mmCIF file of C-alpha atoms in Angstrom:
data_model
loop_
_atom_site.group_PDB
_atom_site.id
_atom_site.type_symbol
_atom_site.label_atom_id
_atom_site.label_comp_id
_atom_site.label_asym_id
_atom_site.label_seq_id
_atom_site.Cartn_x
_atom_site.Cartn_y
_atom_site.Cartn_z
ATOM 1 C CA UNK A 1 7.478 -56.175 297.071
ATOM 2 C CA UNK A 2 8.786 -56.355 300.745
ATOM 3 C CA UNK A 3 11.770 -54.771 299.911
ATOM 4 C CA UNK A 4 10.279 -51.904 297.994
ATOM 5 C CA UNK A 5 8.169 -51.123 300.758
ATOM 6 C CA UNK A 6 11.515 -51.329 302.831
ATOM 7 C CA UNK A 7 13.318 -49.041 300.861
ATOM 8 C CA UNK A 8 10.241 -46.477 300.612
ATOM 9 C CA UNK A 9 10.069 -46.378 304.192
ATOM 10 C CA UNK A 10 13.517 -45.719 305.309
ATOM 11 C CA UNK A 11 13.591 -43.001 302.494
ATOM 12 C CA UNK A 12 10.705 -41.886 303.949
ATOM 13 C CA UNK A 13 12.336 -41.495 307.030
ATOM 14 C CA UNK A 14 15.600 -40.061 306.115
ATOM 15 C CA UNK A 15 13.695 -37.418 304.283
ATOM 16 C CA UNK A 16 11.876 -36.721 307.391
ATOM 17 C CA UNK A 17 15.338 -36.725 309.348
ATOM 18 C CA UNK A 18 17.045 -34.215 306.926
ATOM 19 C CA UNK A 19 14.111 -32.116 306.992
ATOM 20 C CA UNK A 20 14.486 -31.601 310.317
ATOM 21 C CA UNK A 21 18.354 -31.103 309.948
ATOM 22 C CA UNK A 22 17.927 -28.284 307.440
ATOM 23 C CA UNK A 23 15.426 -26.440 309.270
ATOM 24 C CA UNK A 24 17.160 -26.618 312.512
ATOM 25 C CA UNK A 25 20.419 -25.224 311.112
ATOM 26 C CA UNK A 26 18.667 -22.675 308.864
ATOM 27 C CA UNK A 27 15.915 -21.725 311.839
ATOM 28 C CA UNK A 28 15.027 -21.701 315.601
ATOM 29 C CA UNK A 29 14.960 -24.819 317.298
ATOM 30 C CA UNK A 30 11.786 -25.519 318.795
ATOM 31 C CA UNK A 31 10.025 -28.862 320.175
ATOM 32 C CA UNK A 32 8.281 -29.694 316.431
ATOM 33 C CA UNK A 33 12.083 -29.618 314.608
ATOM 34 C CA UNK A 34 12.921 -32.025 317.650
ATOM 35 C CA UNK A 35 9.763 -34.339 317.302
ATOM 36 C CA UNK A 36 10.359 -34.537 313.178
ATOM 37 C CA UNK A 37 14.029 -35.171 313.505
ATOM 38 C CA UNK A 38 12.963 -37.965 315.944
ATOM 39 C CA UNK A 39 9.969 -38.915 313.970
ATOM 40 C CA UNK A 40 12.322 -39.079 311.159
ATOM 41 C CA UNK A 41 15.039 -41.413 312.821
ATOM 42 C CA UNK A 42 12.205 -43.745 313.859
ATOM 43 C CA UNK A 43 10.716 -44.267 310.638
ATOM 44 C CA UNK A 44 13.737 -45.039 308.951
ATOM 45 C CA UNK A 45 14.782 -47.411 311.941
ATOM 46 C CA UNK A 46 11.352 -49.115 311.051
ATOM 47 C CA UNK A 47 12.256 -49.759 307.534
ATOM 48 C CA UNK A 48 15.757 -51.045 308.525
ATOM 49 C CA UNK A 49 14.558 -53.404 311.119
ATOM 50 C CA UNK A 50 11.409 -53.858 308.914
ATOM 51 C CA UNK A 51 11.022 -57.580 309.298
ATOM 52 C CA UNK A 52 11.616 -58.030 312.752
ATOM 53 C CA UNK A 53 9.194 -55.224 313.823
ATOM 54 C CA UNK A 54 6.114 -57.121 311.640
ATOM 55 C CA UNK A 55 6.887 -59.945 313.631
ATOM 56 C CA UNK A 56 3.824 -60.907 316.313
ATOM 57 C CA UNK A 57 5.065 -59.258 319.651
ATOM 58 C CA UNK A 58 5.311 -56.169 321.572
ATOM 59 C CA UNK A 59 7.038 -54.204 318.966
ATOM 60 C CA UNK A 60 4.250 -55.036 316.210
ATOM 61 C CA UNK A 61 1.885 -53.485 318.923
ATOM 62 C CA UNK A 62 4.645 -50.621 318.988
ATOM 63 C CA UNK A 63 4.171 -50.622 314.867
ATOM 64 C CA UNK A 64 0.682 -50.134 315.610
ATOM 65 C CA UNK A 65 0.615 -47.691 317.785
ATOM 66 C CA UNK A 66 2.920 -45.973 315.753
ATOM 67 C CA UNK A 67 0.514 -45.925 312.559
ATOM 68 C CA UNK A 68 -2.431 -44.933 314.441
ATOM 69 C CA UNK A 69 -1.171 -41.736 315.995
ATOM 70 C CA UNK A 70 0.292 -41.260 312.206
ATOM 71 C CA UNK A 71 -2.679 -40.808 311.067
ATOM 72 C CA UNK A 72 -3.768 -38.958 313.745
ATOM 73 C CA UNK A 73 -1.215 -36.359 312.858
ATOM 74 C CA UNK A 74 -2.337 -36.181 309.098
ATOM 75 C CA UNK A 75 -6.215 -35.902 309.749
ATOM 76 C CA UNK A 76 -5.075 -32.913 312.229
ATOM 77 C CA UNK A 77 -3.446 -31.525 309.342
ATOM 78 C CA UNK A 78 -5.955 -31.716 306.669
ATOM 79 C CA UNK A 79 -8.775 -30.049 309.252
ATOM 80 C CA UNK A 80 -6.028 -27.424 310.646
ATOM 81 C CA UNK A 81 -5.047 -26.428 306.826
ATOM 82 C CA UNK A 82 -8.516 -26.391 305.721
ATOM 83 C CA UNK A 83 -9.983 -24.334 308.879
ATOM 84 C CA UNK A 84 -6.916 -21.936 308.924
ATOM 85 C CA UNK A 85 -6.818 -21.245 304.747
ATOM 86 C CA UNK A 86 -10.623 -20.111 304.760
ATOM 87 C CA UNK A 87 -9.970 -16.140 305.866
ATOM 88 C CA UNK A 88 -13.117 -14.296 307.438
ATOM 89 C CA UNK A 89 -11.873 -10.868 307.812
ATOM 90 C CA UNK A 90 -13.773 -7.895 305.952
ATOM 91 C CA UNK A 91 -11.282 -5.129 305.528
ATOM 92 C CA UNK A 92 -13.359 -2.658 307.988
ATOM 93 C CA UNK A 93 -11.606 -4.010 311.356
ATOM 94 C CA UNK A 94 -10.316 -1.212 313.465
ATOM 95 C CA UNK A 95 -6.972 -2.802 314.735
ATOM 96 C CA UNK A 96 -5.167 -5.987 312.930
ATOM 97 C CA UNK A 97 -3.246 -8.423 315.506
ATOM 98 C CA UNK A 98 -0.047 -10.249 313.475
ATOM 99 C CA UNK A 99 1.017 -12.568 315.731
ATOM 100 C CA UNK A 100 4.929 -13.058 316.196
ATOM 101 C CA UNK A 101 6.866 -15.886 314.995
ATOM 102 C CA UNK A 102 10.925 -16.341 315.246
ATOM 103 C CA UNK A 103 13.018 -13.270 313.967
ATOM 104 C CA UNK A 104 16.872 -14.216 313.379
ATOM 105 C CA UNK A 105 19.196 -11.278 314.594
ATOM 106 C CA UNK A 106 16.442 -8.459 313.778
ATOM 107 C CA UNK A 107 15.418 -9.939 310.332
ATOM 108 C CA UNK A 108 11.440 -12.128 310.434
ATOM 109 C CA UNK A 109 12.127 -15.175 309.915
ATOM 110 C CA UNK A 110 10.334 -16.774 306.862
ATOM 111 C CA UNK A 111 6.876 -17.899 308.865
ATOM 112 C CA UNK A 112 6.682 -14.333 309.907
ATOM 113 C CA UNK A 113 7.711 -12.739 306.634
ATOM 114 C CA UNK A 114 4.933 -14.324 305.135
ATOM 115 C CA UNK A 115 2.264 -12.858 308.117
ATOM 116 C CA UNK A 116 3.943 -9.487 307.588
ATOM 117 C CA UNK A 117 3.266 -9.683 303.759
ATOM 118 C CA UNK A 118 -0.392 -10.040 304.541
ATOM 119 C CA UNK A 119 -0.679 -7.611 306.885
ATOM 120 C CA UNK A 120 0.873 -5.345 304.043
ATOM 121 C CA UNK A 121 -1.815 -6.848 301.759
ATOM 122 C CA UNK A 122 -4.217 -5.895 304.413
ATOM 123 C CA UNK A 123 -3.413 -2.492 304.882
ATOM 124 C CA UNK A 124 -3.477 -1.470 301.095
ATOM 125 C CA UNK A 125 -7.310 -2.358 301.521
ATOM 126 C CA UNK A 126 -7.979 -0.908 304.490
ATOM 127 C CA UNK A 127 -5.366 1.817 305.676
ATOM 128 C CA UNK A 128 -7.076 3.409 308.375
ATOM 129 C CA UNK A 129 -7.123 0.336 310.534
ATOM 130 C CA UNK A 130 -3.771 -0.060 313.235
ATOM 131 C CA UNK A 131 -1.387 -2.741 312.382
ATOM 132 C CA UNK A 132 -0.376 -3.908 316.276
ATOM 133 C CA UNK A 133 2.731 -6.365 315.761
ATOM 134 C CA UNK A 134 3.018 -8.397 318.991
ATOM 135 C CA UNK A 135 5.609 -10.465 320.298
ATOM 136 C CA UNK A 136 9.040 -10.506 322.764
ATOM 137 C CA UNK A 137 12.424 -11.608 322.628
ATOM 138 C CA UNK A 138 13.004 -15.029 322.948
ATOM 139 C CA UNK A 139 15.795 -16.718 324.116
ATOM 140 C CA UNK A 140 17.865 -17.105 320.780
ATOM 141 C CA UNK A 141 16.835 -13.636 319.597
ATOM 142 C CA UNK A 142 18.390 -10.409 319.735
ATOM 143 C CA UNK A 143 15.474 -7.886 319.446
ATOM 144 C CA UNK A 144 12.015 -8.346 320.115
ATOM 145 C CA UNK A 145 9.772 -9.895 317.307
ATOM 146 C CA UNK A 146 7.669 -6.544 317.569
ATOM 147 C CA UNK A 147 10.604 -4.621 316.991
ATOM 148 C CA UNK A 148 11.819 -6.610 313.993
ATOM 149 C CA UNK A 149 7.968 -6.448 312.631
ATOM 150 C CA UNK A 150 7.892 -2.695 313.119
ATOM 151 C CA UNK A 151 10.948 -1.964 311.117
ATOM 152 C CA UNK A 152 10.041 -4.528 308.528
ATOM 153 C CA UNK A 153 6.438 -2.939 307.617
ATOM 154 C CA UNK A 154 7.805 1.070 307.771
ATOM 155 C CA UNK A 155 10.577 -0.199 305.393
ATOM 156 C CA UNK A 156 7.875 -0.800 303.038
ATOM 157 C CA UNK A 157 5.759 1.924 303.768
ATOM 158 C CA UNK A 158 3.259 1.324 305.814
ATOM 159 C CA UNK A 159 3.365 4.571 308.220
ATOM 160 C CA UNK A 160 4.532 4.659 311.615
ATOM 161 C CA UNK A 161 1.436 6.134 313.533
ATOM 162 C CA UNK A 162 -0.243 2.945 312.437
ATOM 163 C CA UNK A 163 1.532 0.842 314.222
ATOM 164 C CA UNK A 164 1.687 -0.624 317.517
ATOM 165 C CA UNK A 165 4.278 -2.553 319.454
ATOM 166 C CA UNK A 166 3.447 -5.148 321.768
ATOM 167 C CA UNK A 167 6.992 -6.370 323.011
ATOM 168 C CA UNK A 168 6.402 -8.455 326.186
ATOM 169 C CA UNK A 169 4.732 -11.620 324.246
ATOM 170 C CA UNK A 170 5.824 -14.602 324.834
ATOM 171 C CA UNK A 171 3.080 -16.982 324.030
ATOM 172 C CA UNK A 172 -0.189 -17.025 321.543
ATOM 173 C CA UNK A 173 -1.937 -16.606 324.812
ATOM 174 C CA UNK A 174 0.146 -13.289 325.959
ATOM 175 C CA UNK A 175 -0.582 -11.907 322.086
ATOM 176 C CA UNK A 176 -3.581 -11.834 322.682
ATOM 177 C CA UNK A 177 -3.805 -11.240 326.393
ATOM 178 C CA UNK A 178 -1.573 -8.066 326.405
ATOM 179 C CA UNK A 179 -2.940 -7.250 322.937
ATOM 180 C CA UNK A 180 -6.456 -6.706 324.306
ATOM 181 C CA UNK A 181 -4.922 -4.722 327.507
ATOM 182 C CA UNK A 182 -3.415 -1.972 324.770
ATOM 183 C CA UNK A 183 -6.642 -1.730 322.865
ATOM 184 C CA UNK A 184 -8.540 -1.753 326.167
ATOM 185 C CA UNK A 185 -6.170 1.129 327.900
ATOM 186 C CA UNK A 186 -3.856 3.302 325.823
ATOM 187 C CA UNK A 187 -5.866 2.804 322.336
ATOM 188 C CA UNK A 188 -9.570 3.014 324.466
ATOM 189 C CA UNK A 189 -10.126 6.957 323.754
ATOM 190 C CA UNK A 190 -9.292 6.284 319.864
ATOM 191 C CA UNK A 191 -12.296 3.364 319.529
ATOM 192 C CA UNK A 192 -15.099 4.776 321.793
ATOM 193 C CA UNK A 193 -14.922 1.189 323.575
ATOM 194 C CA UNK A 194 -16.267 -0.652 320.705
ATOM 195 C CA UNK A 195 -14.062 -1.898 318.068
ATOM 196 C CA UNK A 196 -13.798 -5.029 315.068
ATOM 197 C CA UNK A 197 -10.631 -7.031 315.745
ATOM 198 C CA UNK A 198 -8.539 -9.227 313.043
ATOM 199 C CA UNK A 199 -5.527 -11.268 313.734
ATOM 200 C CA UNK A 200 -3.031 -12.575 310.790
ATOM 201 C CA UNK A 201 -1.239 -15.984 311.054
ATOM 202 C CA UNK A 202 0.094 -18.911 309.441
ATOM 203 C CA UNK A 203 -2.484 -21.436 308.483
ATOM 204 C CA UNK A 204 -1.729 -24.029 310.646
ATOM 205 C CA UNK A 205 -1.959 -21.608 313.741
ATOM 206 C CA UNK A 206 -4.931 -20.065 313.242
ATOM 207 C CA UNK A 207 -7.557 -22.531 314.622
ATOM 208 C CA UNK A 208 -6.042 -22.270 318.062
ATOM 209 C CA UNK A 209 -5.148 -18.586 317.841
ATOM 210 C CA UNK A 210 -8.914 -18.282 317.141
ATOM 211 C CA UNK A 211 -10.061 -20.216 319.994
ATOM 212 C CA UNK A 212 -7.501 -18.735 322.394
ATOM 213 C CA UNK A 213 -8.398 -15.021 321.186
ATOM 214 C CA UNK A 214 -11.722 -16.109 322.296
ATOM 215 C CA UNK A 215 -11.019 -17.335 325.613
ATOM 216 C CA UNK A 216 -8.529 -14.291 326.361
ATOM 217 C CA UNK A 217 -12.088 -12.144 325.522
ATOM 218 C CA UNK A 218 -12.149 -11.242 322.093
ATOM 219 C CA UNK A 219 -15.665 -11.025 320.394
ATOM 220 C CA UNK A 220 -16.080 -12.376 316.983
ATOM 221 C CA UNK A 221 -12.750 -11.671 315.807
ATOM 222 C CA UNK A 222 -12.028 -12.483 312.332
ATOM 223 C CA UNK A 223 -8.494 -13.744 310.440
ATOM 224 C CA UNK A 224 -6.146 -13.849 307.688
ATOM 225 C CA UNK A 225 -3.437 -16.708 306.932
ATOM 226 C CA UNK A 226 -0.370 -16.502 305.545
ATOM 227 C CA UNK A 227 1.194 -19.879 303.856
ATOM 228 C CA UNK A 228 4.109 -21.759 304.977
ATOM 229 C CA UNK A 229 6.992 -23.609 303.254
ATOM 230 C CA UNK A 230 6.180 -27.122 302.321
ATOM 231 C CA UNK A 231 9.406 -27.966 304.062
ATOM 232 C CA UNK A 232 8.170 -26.904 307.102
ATOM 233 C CA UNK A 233 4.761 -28.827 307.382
ATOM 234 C CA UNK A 234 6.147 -31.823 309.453
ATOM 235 C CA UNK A 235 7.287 -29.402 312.208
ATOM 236 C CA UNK A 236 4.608 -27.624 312.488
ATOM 237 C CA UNK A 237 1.703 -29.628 311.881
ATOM 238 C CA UNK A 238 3.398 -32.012 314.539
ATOM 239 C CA UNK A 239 3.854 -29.180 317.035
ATOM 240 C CA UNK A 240 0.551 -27.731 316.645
ATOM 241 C CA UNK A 241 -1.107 -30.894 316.791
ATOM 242 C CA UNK A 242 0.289 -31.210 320.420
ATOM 243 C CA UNK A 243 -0.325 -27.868 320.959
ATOM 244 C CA UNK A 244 -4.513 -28.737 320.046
ATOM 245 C CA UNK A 245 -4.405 -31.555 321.967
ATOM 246 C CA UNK A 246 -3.084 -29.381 325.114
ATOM 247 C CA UNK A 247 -5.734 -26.531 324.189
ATOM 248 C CA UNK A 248 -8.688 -29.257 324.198
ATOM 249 C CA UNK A 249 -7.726 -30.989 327.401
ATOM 250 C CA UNK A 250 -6.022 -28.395 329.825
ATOM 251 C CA UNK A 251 -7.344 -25.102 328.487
#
């Protein structure tokens, strides 16, 4: 039985460590690859070593540790997935917020694909509202996510004039922040200062975008998710766990 449980476990891990592998060859590197990679290496260390770390001692504490914030991580997941798949918006907002995610060369990445498909989705129900793509060029891009959004949406026919480029972006915080200075300033005349707001995400994001959109000023905003890769749920349930934790304490 012991050794089944060994061999389960340092599968367990490898998968975790190839998983990050993959995705930070085929993506943007960014701290939740790092964390599952590591996560990954530690698990199947665990397994190897399986015997020695179930022995009474500091590193059984370790082990403990270890399973608690495990489980941490997972309950995070289940509430973020379940808050972030139930979609509130009502296809009469004024202006749609798609949040920006990594673009390779000029090309969405897959995450952001997926947020551009619903804002697609969105606009076939409601095509008078503005589609305003937000985002900037990070540091292993060659355009700005905005940009790349833009040209991905009027390639399938969603019209220019309905779209808006935020390009300076380089948080969820600055979406939102310089998001709400457009709508307030340039886009003011257009909405007679008062306005319904929807943003579009990934699932696991939008809990925090929510509460952040509310911080930044945002009244009763409402959402749409977009669905990940099951690949990808290590990396970014881990990173977005932190990235709770940070909003709850410091924010």
């Amino acid at each position: 039985m012991l050794r089944v449980i060994r061999i389960t476990v340092v599968l367990l891990g490898a998968l975790l460590l190839i998983d990050g592998l993959v995705v930070t060859v085929t993506g943007n590197l960014n701290l939740g690859v790092i964390l599952t990679t590591l996560a990954g290496a530690v698990v199947a260390c665990y397994g190897i070593f399986f015997e020695r770390v179930n022995r009474p001692g500091p590193l059984r504490w370790l082990r403990n540790a270890g399973f608690a914030g495990v489980i941490f991580v997972v309950g995070m997941a289940i509430f973020l997935g379940s808050y972030g798949s139930a979609d509130t918006v009502t296809y009469d907002e004024d202006v749609v917020i798609v949040l920006g995610a990594g673009v390779h060369g000029d090309v969405p990445s897959r995450h952001l694909a997926e947020r551009l498909e619903k804002a697609i989705e969105y606009h076939e129900k409601n095509p008078d509202a503005l589609i305003l793509v937000s985002g900037g060029k990070g540091t292993q891009e060659r355009v700005t996510e905005a940009y790349a959004m833009s040209k991905y949406l009027t390639l399938r026919g969603v019209p220019e004039d309905k779209i808006v480029m935020e390009e300076a972006a380089a948080s969820t915080f600055e979406n939102f922040k310089f998001s709400l200075d457009l709508i307030d300033g340039d886009y003011a005349a257009r909405f007679g200062g008062e306005y319904k707001a929807a943003f579009i995400t990934n699932d696991f994001h939008i809990y925090r975008a929510e509460k952040i959109a509310e911080i930044v000023g945002f009244k009763n905003i409402t959402h749409m998710h977009a669905n990940i890769d099951f690949y990808t749920y290590p990396q970014n349930y881990i990173r977005e766990t932190l990235a709770v934790l940070k909003l709850w304490i410091l924010d």
